[in-house]
PDB file of C-alpha atoms in Angstrom:
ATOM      1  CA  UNK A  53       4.076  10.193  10.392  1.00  0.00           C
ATOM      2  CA  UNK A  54       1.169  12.121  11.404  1.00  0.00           C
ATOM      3  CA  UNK A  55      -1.700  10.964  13.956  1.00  0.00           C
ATOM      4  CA  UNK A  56      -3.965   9.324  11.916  1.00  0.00           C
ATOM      5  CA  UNK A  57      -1.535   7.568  10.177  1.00  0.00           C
ATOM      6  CA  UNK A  58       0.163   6.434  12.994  1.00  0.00           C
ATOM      7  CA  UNK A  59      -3.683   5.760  14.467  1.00  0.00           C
ATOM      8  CA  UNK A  60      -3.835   3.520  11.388  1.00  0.00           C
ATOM      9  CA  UNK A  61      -0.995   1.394  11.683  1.00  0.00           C
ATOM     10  CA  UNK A  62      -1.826   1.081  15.248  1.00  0.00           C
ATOM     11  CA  UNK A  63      -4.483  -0.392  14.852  1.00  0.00           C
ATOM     12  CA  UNK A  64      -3.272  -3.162  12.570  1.00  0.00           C
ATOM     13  CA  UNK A  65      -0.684  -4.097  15.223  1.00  0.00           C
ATOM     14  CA  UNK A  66      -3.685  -4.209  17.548  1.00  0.00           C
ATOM     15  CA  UNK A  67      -5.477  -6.507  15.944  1.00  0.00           C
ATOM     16  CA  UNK A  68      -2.543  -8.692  14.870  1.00  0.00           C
ATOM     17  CA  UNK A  69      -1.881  -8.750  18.675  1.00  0.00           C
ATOM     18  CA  UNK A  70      -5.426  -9.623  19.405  1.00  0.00           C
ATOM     19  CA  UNK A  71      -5.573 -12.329  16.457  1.00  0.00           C
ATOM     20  CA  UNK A  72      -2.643 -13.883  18.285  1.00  0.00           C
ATOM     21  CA  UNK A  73      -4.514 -13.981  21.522  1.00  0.00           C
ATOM     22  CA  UNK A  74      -7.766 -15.260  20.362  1.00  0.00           C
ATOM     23  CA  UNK A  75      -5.857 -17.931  19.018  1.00  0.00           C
ATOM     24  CA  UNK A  76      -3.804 -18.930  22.027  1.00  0.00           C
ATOM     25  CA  UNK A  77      -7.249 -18.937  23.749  1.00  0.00           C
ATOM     26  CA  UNK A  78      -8.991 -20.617  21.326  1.00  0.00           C
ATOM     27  CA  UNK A  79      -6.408 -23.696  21.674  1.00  0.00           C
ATOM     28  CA  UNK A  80      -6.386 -23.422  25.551  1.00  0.00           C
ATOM     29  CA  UNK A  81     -10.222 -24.188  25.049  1.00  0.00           C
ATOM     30  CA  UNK A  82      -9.473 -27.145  22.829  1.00  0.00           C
ATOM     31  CA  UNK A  83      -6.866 -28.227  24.671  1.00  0.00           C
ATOM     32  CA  UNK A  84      -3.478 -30.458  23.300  1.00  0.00           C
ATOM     33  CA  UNK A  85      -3.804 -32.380  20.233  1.00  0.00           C
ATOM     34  CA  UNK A  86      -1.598 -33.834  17.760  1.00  0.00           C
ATOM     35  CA  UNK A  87      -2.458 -34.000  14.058  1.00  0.00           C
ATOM     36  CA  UNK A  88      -2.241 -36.874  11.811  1.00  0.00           C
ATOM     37  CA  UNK A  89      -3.699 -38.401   8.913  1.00  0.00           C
ATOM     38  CA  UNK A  90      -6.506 -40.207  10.661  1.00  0.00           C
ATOM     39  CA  UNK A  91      -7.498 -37.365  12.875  1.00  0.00           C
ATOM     40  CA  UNK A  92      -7.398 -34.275  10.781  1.00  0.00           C
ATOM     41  CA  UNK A  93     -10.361 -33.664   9.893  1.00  0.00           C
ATOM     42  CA  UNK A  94     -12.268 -34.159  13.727  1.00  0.00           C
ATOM     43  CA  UNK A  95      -9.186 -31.899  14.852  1.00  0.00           C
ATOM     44  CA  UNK A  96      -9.724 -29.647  11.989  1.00  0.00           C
ATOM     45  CA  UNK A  97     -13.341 -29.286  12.465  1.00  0.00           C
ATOM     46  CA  UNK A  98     -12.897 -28.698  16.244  1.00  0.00           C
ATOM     47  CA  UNK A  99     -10.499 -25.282  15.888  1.00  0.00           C
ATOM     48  CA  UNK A 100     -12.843 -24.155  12.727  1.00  0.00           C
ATOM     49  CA  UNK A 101     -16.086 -24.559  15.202  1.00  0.00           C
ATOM     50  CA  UNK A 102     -13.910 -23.277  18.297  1.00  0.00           C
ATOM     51  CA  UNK A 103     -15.280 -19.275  18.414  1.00  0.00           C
ATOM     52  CA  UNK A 104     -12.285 -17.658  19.938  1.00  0.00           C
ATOM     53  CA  UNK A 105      -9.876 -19.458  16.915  1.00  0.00           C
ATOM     54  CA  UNK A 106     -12.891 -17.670  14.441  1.00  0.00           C
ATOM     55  CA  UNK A 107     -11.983 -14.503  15.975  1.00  0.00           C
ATOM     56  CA  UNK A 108      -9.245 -14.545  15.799  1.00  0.00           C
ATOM     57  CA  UNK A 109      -8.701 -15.166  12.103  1.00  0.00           C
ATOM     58  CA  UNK A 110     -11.069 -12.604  11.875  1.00  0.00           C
ATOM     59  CA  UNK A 111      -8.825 -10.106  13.479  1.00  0.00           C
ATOM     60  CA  UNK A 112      -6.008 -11.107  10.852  1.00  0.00           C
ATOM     61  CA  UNK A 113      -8.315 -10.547   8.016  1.00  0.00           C
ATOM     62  CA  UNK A 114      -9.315  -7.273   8.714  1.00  0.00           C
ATOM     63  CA  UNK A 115      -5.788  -6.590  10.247  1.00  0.00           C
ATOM     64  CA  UNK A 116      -4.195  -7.179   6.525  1.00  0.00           C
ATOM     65  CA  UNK A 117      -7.296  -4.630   5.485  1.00  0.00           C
ATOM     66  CA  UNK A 118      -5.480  -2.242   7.987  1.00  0.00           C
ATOM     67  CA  UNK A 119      -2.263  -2.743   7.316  1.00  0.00           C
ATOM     68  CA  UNK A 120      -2.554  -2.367   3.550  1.00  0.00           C
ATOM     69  CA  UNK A 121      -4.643   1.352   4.308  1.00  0.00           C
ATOM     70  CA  UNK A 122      -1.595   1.754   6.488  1.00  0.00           C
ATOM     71  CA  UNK A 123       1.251   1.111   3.925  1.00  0.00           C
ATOM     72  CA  UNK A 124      -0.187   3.188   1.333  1.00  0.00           C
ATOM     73  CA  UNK A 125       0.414   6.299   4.153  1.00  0.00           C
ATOM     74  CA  UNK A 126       4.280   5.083   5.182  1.00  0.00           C
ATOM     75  CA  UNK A 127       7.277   3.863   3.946  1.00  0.00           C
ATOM     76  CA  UNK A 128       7.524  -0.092   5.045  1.00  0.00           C
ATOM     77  CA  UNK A 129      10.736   0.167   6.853  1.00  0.00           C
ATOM     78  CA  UNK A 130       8.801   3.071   9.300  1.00  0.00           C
ATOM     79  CA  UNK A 131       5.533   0.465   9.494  1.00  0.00           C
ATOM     80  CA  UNK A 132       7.093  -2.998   9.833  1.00  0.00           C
ATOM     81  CA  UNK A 133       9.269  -2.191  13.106  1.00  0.00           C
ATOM     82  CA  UNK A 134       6.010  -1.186  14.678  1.00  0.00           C
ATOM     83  CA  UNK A 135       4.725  -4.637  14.368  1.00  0.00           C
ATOM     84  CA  UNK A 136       7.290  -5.244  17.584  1.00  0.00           C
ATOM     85  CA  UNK A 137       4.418  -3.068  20.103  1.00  0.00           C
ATOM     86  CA  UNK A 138       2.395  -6.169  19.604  1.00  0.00           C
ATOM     87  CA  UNK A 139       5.442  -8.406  20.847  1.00  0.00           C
ATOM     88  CA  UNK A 140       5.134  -6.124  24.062  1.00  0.00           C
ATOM     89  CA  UNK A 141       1.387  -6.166  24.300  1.00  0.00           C
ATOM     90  CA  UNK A 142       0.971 -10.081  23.889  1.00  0.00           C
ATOM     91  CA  UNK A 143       3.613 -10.814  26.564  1.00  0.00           C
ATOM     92  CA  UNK A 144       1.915  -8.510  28.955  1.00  0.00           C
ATOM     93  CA  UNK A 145      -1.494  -9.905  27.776  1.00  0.00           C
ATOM     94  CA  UNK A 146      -0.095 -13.161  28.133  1.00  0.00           C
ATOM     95  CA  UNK A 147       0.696 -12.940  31.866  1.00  0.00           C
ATOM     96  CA  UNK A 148      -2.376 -11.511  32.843  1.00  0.00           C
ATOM     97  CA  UNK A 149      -4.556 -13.284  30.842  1.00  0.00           C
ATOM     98  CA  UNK A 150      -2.780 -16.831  31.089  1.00  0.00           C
ATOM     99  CA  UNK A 151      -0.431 -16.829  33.358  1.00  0.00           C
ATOM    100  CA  UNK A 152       2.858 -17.054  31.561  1.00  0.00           C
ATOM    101  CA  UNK A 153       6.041 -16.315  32.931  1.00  0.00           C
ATOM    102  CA  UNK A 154       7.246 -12.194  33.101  1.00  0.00           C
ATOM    103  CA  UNK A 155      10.823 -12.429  34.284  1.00  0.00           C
ATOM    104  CA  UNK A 156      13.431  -9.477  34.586  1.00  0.00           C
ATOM    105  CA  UNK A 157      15.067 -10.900  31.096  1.00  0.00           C
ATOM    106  CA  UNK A 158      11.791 -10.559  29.378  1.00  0.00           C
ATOM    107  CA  UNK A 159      11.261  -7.114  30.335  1.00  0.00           C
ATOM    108  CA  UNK A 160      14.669  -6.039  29.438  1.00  0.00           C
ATOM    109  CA  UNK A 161      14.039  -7.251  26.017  1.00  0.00           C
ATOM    110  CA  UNK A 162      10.967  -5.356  25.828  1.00  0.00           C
ATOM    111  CA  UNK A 163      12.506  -1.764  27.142  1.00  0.00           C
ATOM    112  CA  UNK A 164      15.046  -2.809  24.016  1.00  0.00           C
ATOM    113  CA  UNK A 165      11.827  -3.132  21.580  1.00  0.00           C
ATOM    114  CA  UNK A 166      10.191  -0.204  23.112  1.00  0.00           C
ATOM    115  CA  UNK A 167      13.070   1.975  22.544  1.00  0.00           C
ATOM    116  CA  UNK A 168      13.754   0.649  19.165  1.00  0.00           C
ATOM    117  CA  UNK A 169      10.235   1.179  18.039  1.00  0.00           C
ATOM    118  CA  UNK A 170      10.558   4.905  19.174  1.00  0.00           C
ATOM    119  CA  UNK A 171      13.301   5.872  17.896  1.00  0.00           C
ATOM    120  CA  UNK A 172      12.097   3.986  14.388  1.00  0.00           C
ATOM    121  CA  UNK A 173       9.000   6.146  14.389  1.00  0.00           C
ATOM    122  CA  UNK A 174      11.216   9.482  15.361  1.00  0.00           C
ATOM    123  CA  UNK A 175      13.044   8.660  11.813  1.00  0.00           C
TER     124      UNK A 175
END
C-alpha cells in the first residue's frame, strides 16, 4: 500500500470515527429518550434539527465517498481491518471528550488492535 493510498483509507476511518462522535454528542445534547409510536415524529424531528447528529451523518456520507476511492486502490481484506484505528481513536476520544471509562483491560485490547492493524497493513 503506498502513502496516498494508505492517506486515503485513512481518512475514511477518520471520518467514520468522527461520524460516530458527532453522533454520541449530538444525543448527549438531546439527552435520553425512548421511541414509540406516539412520539416519533417530535423525537425524530429533534435528532434531524440537532446539528452535531447532521454532522455527523455528514461525515458517513462522504466517508462511504472515501472509502469507495479507497477500495478501488486495495484489496478489502488489507482496507476493512483498518476500520479497527477508529475503535482506538473513539475510545480515546471518548474519555477525553466525555468522560468514559479507560481502564487497563481497555487498553490491552487496543495494543491487541493496534498490533493487528500493523501487521495487516505489513501483508
Amino acid at each position: 500500500m503506498n502513502a496516498l493510498t494508505f492517506s486515503i483509507i485513512m481518512t475514511g476511518v477518520l471520518l467514520n470515527a468522527a461520524a460516530q462522535l458527532l453522533l454520541k454528542a449530538g444525543t448527549n445534547a438531546v439527552g435520553h429518550f425512548e421511541l414509540s409510536a406516539q412520539n416519533i415524529v417530535p423525537v425524530g424531528m429533534k435528532l434531524a434539527l440537532e446539528p452535531h447528529i447532521a454532522g455527523g451523518i455528514a461525515c458517513y456520507v462522504v466517508s462511504v465517498a472515501v472509502w469507495i476511492v479507497g477500495l478501488s486502490r486495495v484489496d478489502v481484506s488489507v482496507a476493512y481491518p483498518m476500520l479497527s484505528v477508529g475503535y482506538v481513536l473513539n475510545a480515546v476520544a471518548a474519555w477525553y471528550l466525555f468522560g468514559e471509562s479507560f481502564t487497563a483491560q481497555k487498553f490491552v485490547g487496543i495494543a491487541f488492535i493496534v498490533l493487528g492493524v500493523f501487521l495487516v497493513a505489513r501483508s
